[in-house]
Coordinates of C-alpha atoms in Angstrom, one line a residue:
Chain O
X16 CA -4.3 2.2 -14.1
X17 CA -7.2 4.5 -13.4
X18 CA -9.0 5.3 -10.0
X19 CA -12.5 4.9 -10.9
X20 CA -16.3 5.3 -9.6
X21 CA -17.2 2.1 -11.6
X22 CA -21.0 1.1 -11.5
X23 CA -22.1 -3.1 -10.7
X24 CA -23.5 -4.1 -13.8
X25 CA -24.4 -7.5 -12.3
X26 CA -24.1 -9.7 -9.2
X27 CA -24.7 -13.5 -9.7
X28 CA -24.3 -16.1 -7.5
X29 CA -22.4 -19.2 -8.8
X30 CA -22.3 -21.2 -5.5
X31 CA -22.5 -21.0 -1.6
X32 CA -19.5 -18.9 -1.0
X33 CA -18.8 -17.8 -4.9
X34 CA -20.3 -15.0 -6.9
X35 CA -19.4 -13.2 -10.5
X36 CA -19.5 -9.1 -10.2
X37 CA -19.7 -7.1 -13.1
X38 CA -18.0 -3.5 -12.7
X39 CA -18.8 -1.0 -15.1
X40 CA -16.3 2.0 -15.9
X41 CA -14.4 3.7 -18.3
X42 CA -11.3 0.9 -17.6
X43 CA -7.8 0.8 -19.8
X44 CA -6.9 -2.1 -20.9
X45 CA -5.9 -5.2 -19.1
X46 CA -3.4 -8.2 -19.7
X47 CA -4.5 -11.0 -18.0
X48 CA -2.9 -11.8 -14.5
X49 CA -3.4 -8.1 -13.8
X50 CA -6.0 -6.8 -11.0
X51 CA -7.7 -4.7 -9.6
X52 CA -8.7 -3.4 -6.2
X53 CA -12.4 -3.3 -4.8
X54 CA -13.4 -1.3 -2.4
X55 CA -15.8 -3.0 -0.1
X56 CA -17.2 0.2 1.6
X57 CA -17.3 3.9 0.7
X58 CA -17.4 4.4 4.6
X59 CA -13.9 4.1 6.2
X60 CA -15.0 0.3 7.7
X61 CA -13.5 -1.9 6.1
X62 CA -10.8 0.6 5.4
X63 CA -8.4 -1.1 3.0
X64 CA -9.7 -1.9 -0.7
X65 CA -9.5 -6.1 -1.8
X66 CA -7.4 -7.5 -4.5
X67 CA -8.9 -9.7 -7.0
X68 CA -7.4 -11.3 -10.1
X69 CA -9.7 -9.6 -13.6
X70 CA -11.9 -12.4 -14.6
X71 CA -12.3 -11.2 -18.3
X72 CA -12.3 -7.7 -19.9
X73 CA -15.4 -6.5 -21.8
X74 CA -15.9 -3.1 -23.3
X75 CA -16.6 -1.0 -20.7
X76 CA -16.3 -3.6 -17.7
X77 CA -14.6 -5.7 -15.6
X78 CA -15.3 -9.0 -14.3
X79 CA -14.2 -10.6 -10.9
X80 CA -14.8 -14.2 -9.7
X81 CA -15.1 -13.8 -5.6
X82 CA -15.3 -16.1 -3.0
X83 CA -16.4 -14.9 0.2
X84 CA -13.6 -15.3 2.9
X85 CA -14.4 -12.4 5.2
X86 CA -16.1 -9.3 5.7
X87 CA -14.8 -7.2 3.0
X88 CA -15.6 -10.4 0.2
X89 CA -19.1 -10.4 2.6
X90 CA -19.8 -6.5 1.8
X91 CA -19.0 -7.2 -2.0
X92 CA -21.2 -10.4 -2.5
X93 CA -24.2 -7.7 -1.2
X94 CA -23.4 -4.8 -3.8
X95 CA -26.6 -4.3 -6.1
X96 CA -27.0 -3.7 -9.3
X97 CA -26.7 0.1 -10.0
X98 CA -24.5 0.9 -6.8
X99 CA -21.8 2.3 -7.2
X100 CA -18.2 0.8 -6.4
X101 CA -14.6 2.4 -6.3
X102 CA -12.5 0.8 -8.4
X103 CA -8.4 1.0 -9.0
X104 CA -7.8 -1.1 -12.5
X105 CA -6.0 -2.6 -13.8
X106 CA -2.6 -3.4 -11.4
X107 CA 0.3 -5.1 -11.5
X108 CA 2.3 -7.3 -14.1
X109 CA 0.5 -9.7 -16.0
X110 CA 1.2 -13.3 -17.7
X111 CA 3.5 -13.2 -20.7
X112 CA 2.3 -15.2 -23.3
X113 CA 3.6 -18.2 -25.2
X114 CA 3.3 -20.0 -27.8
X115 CA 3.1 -24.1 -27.9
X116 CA 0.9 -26.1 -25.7
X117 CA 0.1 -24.6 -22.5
X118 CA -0.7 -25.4 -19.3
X119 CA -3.5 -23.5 -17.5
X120 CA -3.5 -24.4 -13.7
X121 CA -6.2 -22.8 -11.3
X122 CA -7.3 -23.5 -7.8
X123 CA -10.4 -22.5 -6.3
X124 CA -11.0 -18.8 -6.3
X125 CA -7.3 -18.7 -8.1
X126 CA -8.7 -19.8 -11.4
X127 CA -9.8 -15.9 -12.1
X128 CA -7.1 -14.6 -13.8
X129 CA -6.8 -18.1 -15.7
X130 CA -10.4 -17.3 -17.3
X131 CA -9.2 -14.3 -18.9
X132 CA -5.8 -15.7 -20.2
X133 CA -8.3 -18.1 -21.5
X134 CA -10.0 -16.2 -23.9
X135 CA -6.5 -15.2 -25.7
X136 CA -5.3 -18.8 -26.0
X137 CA -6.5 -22.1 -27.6
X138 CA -5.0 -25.5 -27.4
X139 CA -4.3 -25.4 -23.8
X140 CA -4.9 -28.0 -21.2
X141 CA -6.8 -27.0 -18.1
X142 CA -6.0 -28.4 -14.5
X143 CA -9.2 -26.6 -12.5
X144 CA -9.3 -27.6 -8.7
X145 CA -12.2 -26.9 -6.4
X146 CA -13.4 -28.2 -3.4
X147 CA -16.8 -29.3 -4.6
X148 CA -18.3 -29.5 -7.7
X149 CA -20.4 -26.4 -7.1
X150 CA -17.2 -24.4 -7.0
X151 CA -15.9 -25.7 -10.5
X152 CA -17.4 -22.8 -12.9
X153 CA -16.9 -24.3 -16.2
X154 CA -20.4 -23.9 -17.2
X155 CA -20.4 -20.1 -16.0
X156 CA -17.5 -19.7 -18.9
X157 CA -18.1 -21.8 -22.0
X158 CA -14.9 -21.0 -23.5
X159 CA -12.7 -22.5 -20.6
X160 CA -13.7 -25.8 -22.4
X161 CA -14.4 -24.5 -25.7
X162 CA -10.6 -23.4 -26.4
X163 CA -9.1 -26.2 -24.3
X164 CA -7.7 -29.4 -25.9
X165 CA -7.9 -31.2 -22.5
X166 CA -9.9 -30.0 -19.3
X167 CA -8.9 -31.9 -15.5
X168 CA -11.1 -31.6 -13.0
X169 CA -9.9 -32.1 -9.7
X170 CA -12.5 -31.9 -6.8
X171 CA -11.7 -32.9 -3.1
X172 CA -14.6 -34.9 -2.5
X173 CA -14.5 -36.4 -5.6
X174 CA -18.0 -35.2 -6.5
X175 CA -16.5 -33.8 -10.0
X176 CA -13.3 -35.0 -11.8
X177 CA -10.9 -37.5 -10.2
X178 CA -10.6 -37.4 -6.4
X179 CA -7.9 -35.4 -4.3
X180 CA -5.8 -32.0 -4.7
X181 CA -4.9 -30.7 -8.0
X182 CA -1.3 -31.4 -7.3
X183 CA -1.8 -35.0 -7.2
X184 CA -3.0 -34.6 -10.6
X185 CA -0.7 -32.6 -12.7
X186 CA -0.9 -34.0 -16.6
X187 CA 1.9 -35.3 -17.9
X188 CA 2.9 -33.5 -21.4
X189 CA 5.5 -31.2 -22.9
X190 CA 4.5 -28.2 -22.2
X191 CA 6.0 -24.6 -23.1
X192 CA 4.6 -22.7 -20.0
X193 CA 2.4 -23.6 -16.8
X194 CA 0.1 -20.3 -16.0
X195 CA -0.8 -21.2 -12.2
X196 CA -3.1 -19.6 -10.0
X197 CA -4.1 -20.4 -6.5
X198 CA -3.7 -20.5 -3.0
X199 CA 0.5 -20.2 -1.7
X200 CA 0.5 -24.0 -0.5
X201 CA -0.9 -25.4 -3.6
X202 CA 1.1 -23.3 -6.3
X203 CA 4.6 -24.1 -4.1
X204 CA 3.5 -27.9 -3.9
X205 CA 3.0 -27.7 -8.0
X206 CA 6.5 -26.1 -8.1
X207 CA 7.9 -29.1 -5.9
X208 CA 6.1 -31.3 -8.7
X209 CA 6.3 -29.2 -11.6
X210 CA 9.9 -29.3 -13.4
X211 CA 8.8 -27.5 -16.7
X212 CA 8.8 -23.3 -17.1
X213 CA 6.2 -21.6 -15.2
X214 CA 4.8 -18.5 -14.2
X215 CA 3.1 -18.4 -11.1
X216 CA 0.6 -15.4 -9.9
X217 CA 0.9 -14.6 -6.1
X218 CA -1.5 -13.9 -3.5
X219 CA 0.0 -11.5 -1.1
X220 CA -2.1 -9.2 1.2
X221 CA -2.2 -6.1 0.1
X222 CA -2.5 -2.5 1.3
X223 CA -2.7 -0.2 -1.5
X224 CA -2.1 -2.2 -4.5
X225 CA -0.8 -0.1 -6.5
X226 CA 2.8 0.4 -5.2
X227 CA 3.2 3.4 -2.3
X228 CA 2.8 1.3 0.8
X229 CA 5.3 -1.7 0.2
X230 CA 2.9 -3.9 2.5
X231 CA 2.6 -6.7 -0.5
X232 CA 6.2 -7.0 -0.8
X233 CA 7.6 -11.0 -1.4
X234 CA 11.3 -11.9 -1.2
X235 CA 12.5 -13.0 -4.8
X236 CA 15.5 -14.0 -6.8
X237 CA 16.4 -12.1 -9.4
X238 CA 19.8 -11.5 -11.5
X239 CA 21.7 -13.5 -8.9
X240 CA 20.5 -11.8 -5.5
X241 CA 17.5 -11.8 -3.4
X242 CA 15.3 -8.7 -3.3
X243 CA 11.9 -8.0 -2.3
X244 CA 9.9 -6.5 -4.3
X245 CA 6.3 -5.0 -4.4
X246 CA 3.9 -7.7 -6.2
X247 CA 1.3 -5.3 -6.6
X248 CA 3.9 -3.5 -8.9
X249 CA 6.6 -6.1 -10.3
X250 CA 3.9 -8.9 -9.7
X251 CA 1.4 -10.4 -9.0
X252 CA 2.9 -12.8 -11.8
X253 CA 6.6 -13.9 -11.1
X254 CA 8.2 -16.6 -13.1
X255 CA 9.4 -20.0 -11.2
X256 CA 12.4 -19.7 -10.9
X257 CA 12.4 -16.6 -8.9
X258 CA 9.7 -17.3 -6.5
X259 CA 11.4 -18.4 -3.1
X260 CA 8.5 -20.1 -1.4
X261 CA 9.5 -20.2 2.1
X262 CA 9.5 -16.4 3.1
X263 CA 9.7 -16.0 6.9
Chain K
X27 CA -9.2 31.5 -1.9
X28 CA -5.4 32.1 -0.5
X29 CA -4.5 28.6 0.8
X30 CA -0.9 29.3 1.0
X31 CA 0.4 28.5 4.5
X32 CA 4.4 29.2 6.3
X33 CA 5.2 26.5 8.0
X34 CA 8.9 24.7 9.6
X35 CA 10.7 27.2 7.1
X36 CA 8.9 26.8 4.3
X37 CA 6.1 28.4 2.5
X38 CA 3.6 26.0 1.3
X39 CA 1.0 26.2 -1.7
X40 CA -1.8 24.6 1.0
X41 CA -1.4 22.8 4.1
X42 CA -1.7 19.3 2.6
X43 CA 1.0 17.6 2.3
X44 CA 1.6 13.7 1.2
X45 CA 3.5 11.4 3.8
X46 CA 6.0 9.4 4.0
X47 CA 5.3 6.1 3.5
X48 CA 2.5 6.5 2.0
X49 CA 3.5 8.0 -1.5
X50 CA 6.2 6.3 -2.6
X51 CA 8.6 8.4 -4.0
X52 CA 6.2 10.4 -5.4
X53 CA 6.3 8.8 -9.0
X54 CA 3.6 6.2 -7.9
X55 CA 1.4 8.4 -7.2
X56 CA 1.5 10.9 -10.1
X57 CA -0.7 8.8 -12.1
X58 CA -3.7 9.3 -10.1
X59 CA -2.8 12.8 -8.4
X60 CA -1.2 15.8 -10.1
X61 CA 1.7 15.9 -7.3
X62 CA 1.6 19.9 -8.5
X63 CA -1.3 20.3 -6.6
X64 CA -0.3 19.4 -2.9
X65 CA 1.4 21.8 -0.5
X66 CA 4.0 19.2 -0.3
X67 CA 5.2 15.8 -0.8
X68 CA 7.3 13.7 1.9
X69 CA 9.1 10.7 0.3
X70 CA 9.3 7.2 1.8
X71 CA 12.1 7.3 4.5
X72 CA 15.6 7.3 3.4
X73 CA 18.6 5.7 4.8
X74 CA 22.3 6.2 3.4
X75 CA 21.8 2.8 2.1
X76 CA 19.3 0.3 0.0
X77 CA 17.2 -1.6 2.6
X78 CA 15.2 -4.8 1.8
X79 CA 13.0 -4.3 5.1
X80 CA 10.7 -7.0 7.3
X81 CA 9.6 -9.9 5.1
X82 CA 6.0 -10.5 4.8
X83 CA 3.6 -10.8 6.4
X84 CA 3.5 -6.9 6.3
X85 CA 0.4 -5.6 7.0
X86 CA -2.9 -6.3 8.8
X87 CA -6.2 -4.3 8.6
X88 CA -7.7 -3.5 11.9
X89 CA -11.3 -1.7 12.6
X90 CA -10.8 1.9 10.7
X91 CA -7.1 1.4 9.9
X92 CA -4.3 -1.1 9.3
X93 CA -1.4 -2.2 11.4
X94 CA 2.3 -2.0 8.9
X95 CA 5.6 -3.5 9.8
X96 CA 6.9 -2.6 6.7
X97 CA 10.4 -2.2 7.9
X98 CA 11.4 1.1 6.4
X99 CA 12.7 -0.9 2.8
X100 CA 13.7 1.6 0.6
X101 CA 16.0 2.7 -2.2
X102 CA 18.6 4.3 -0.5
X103 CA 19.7 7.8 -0.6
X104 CA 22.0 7.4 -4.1
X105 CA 19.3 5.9 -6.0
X106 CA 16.7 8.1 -4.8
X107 CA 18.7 11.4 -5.9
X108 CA 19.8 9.8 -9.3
X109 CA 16.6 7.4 -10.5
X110 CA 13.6 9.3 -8.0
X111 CA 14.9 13.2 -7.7
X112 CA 14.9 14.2 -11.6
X113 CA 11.5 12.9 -11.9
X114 CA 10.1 15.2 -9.5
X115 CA 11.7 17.9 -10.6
X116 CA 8.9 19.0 -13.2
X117 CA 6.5 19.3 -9.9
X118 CA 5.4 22.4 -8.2
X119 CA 5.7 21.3 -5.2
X120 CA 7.9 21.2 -2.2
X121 CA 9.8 17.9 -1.5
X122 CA 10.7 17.0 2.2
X123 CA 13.5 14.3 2.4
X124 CA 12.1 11.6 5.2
X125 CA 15.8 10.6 6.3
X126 CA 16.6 7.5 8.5
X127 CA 19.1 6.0 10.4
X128 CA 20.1 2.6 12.3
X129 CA 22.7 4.6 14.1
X130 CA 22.6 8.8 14.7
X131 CA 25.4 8.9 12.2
X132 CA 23.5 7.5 9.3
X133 CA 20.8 10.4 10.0
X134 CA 23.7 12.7 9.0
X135 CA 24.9 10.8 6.2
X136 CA 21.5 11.3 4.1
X137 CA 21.2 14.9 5.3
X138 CA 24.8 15.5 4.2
X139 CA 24.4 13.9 0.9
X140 CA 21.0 15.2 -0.3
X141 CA 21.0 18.7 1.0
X142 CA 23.5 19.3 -2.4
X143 CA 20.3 18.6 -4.3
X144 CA 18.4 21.9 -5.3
X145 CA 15.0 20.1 -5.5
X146 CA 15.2 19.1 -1.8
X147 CA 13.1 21.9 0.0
X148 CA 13.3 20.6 3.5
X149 CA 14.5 17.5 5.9
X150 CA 12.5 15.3 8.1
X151 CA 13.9 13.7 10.1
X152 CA 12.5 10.2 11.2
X153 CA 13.5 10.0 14.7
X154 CA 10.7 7.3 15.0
X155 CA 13.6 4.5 13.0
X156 CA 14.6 1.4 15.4
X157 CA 17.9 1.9 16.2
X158 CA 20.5 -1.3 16.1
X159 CA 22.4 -0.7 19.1
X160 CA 19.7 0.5 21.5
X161 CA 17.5 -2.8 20.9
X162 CA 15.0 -0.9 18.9
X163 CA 14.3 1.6 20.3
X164 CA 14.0 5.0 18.8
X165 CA 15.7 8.6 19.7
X166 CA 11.8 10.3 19.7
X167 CA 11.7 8.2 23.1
X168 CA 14.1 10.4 24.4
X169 CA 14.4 14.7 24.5
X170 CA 18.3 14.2 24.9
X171 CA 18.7 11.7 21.8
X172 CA 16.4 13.7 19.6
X173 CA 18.5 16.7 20.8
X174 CA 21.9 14.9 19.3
X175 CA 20.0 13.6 15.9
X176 CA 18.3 17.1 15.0
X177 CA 21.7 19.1 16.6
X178 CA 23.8 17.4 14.2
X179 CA 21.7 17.7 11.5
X180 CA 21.5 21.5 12.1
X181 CA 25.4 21.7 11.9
X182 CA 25.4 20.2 8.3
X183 CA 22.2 22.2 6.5
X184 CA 20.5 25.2 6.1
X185 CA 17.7 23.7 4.8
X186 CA 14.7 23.8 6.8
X187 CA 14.5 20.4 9.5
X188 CA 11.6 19.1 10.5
X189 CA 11.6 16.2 12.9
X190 CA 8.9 13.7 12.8
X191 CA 7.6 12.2 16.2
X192 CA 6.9 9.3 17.7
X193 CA 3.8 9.1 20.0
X194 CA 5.3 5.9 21.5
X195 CA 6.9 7.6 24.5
X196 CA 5.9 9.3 28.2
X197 CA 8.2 12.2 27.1
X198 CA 6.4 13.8 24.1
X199 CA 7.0 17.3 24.9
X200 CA 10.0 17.4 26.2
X201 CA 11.2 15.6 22.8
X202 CA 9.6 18.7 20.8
X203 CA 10.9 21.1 23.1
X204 CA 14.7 19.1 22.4
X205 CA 14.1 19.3 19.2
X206 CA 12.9 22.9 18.7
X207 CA 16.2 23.8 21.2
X208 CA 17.9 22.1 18.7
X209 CA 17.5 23.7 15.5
X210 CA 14.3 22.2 14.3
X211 CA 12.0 24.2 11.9
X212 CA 9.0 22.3 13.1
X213 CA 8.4 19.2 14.5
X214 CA 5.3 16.4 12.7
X215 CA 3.2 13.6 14.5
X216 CA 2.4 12.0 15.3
X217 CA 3.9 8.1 13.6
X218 CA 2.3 5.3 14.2
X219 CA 1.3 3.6 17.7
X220 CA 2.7 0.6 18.4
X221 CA 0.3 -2.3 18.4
X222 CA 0.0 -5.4 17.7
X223 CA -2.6 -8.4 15.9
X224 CA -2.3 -12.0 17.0
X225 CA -4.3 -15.1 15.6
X226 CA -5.7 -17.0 17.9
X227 CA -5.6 -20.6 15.7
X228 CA -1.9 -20.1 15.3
X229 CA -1.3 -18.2 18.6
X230 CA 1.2 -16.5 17.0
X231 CA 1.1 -12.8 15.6
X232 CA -0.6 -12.1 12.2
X233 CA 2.5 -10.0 11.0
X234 CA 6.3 -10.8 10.8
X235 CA 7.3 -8.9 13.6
X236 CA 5.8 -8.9 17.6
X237 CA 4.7 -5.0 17.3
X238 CA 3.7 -2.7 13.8
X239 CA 2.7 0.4 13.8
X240 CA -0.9 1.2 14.1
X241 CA -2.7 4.3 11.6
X242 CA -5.8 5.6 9.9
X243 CA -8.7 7.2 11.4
X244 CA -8.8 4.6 14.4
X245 CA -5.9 6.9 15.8
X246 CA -7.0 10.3 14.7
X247 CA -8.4 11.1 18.0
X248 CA -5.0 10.2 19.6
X249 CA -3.3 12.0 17.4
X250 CA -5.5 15.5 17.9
X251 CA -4.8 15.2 21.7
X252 CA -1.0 14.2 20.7
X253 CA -0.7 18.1 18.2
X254 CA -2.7 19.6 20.9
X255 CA -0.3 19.3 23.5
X256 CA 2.8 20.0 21.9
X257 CA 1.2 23.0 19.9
X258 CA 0.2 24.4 23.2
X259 CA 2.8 24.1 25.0
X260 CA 6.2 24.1 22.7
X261 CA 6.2 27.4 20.5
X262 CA 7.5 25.3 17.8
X263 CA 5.4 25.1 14.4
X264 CA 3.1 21.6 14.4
X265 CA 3.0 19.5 11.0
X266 CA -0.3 17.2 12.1
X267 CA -0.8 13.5 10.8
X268 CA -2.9 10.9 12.0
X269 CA -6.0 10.0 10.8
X270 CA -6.7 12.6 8.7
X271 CA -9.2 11.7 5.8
X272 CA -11.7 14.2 5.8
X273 CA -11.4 18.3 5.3
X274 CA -13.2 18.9 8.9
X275 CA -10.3 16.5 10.2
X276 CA -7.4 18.7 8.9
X277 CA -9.3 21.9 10.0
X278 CA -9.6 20.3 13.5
X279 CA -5.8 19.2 13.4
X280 CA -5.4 23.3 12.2
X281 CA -7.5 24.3 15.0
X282 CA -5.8 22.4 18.1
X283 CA -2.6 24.3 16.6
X284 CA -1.4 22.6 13.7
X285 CA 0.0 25.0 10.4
X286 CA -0.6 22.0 7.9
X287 CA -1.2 18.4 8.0
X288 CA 0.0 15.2 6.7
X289 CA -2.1 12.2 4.5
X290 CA -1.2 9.2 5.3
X291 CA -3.2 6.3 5.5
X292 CA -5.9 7.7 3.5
X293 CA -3.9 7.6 0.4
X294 CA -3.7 4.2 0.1
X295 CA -7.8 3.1 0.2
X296 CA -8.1 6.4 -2.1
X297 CA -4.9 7.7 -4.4
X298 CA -6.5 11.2 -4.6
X299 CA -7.8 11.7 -1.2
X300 CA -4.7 14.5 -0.1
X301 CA -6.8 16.6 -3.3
X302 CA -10.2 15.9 -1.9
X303 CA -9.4 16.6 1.7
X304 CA -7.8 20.2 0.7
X305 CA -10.7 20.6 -1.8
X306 CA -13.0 19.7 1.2
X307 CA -11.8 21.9 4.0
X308 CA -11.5 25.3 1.7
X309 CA -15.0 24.7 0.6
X310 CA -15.7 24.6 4.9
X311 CA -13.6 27.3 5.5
X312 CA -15.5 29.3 3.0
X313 CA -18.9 28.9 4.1
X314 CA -17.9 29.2 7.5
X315 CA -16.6 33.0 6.4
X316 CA -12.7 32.4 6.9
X317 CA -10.1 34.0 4.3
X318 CA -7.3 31.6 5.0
X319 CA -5.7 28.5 6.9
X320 CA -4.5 31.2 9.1
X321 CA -7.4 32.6 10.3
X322 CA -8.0 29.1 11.9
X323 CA -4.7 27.9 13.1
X324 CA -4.4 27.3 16.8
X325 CA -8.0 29.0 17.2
X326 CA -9.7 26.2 19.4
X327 CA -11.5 27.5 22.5
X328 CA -11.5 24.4 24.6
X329 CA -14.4 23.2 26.7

């Protein structure tokens, strides 16, 4: 992980609320399911940097799928080219891969990380939820289809895909892992469904991302006993079977 | 330029030193920041045990700062000394043991246990922990309960003890002045303000407890007002925090009487910022003609 002065290469819009950003810097390499955090403002307002899953890796660049939820998404969706953006890359624990026929299961701005693991497996079958159909990006990155045996689309409205939530739509199939990514509700509803192995990467809020604070930590089970632990650090990936989805 | 600064028993490289809570242990941050390179590092609080802390919900950002109810999880005394302590030891820097306690005993405990450690420099003592049996409340309320933690403490170490304020209280002074009466080397603050964050759709709060602990700059001007008035009126050495994320902020923390400062808040939007800020405020210093910290230290002029 480096702390970086990264550059925005590009910053295209790919719907209402989503956009792709293109971060330029001198960045180690990145696993898929690992992040990074964007810093929104060089000014102290917004304070706290942004987590977003890496999108896909390039030589000398990151890129970031973002969906604008509030003002520190707002401030990012606004960079230009050629400004300059603060950059901590790349964070956290990524997927593990395996081998066999794969599950690949993203929701909405979730389906980031996904588009990366993407590009290092083949064979897979895609579950891709959305809202809309403006917020389903297969066009935006060819090879989400191109590797895929089988690509799902889900919308809510029905104006893409079949009709309803991803998690009334979950493929049947043997499967040797399920990579899911999306919003809490939807990933622990999959797990409800869901009965193979999986590996799930959590959205948490974050503070520092990149392990000093302790503000991201989840409650997990892990060789017999519940800790908590940073995700930031020991995630944002966890496998299924140690994800307790009811924290409070 | 001579940045070396005495302060609460120690003599520090510079007066910047990394907070606890903020750093980690110290580990997390060495691969961004040379940790050799800070006057000193304070690890995350301590406790004689391993504490899993508040579940989430944990923190909330608010206009120029964030709002934590971390919960003061943590490895626990043992594990720090045997998995966190040899890893530091390569560091030039001083190490200040952020210890904790439920109960006043448990304040002991740590101090009694880590003070065998060469590498441990100094003691802070976190007087600012919720405390079981009083309903969570916290001995910095209170100049006569401070008095019993940092007394103890005292009995047990020659180490240098530094006790580590809460601004939460009517009683501020008297609370350093306990403190200093007691044996302490210096006294740091402020910790956070208690505050809270509610969402409306839910109308509950937007964290897992009622109240967390407000810091960043949106507090530094509480905090100057909070060094001020102790450094001018306890003569007891002032460690300032609060806010700090600029050089001219730790020279103004200097000014209103503090001998170094603490980076909190500012680490975690920038991992180097405690190298920055010194880098900052000697560059000021020098082309405002000073020497030294020293020259500055408790030099404000008022109105």
């Amino acid at each position: 992980m480096r702390f970086i002065q990264g550059e925005v290469l590009e910053n295209r819009p790919l719907s209402r609320d989503f956009f792709l950003l293109k971060v330029g810097g001198k960045f180690p390499e990145a696993v898929p399911g690992q992040f990074a955090m964007l810093f929104p403002s060089p000014s102290l307002e917004p304070f706290l940097g942004r987590p977003f899953g890496i999108a896909m890796q390039e030589e000398d660049s990151l890129l970031f799928l973002i969906k604008v939820v509030g003002r520190g998404t707002f401030l990012l969706s606004r960079k230009k080219e050629g400004e300059s953006l603060a950059v901590i890359a790349p964070l956290g624990k990524g997927f593990s891969y395996h081998m066999g026929r794969t599950l690949l299961v993203g929701g909405g701005s979730g389906v980031a990380p996904l588009i990366f693991l993407a590009s290092r497996l083949s064979g897979y079958t895609l579950l891709y939820g959305a809202r809309t159909k403006e917020e389903v990006f297969l066009e935006a990155f060819p090879h989400l289809k191109g590797r895929a045996e089988e690509v799902v689309v889900v919308t809510e409205d029905g104006s893409a895909g079949r009709r309803g939530l991803l998690t009334q739509h979950i493929p049947a199939g043997d499967f040797s892992m399920a990579y899911v990514s999306g919003p809490w509700a939807m990933m622990r509803e999959f797990s409800r469904l869901y009965k193979g192995e999986a590996q799930f990467s959590l959205e948490t809020r974050m503070a520092c991302g990149f392990g000093v604070c302790y503000g991201c930590a989840v409650r997990i089970k892990r060789g017999g006993e519940e800790k908590m632990v940073r995700a930031c650090v020991e995630g944002p990936v966890f496998k299924g079977e140690e994800i307790i989805w009811i924290q409070g | 330029m001579d940045t070396r600064v005495k302060v609460g028993g120690l003599e520090l490289k510079n007066p910047v030193i990394l907070a606890s809570g903020t750093a980690g242990y110290g580990v997390e941050l060495s691969p961004f920041l040379d940790l050799s390179r800070v006057g000193g590092l304070v690890v995350k609080g301590l406790y004689p045990y391993e504490r899993m802390g508040n579940p989430p919900p944990r923190v909330w950002e608010t206009p120029c700062g964030l709002l934590n109810t971390i919960g003061l999880q943590g490895v626990g005394m043992k594990r720090f000394a045997q998995e966190y302590l040899p890893r530091l030891e390569s560091y030039d820097t001083s190490i200040i043991v952020n210890a904790c306690g439920e109960e006043d005993e448990e304040y002991l405990q740590v101090v009694d246990y880590l003070q065998e450690f060469d590498r441990v420099d100094a003691f802070e003592l976190n007087l600012s922990c919720p405390n079981v049996r009083e309903g969570g409340r916290c001995p910095a309320m209170w100049p006569d309960w401070s008095y019993r933690i940092v007394r103890g403490a005292r009995s047990i170490t020659k180490k240098p003890i530094w006790a580590k304020l809460t601004p939460n209280t009517s009683a501020l002074v008297e609370v350093a002045s306990a403190c200093k009466e007691a044996g302490a080397d210096a006294v740091s603050l402020v910790n956070t303000y208690l505050a809270m964050a509610v969402d409306f759709r839910t109308r509950k709060s937007r964290l897992s407890t009622l109240f967390a602990g407000l810091s960043g700059p949106a507090i530094k001007p509480l905090a100057l007002r909070a060094v001020y008035t102790v450094a001018s009126s306890v003569d007891v050495d002032v460690v300032g925090i609060g806010g700090i994320t600029t050089g001219e902020d730790l020279l103004e923390f200097m000014l209103v009487g503090a001998k170094a400062v603490q980076i909190g808040s500012a680490t975690l939007r920038e991992p180097t910022a405690a190298l920055r800020i010194l880098e900052e405020a000697v560059s000021l210093l020098r082309q405002e003609g000073y020497n030294n910290f020293s020259e500055i230290i408790g030099r404000f002029e008022g109105v």
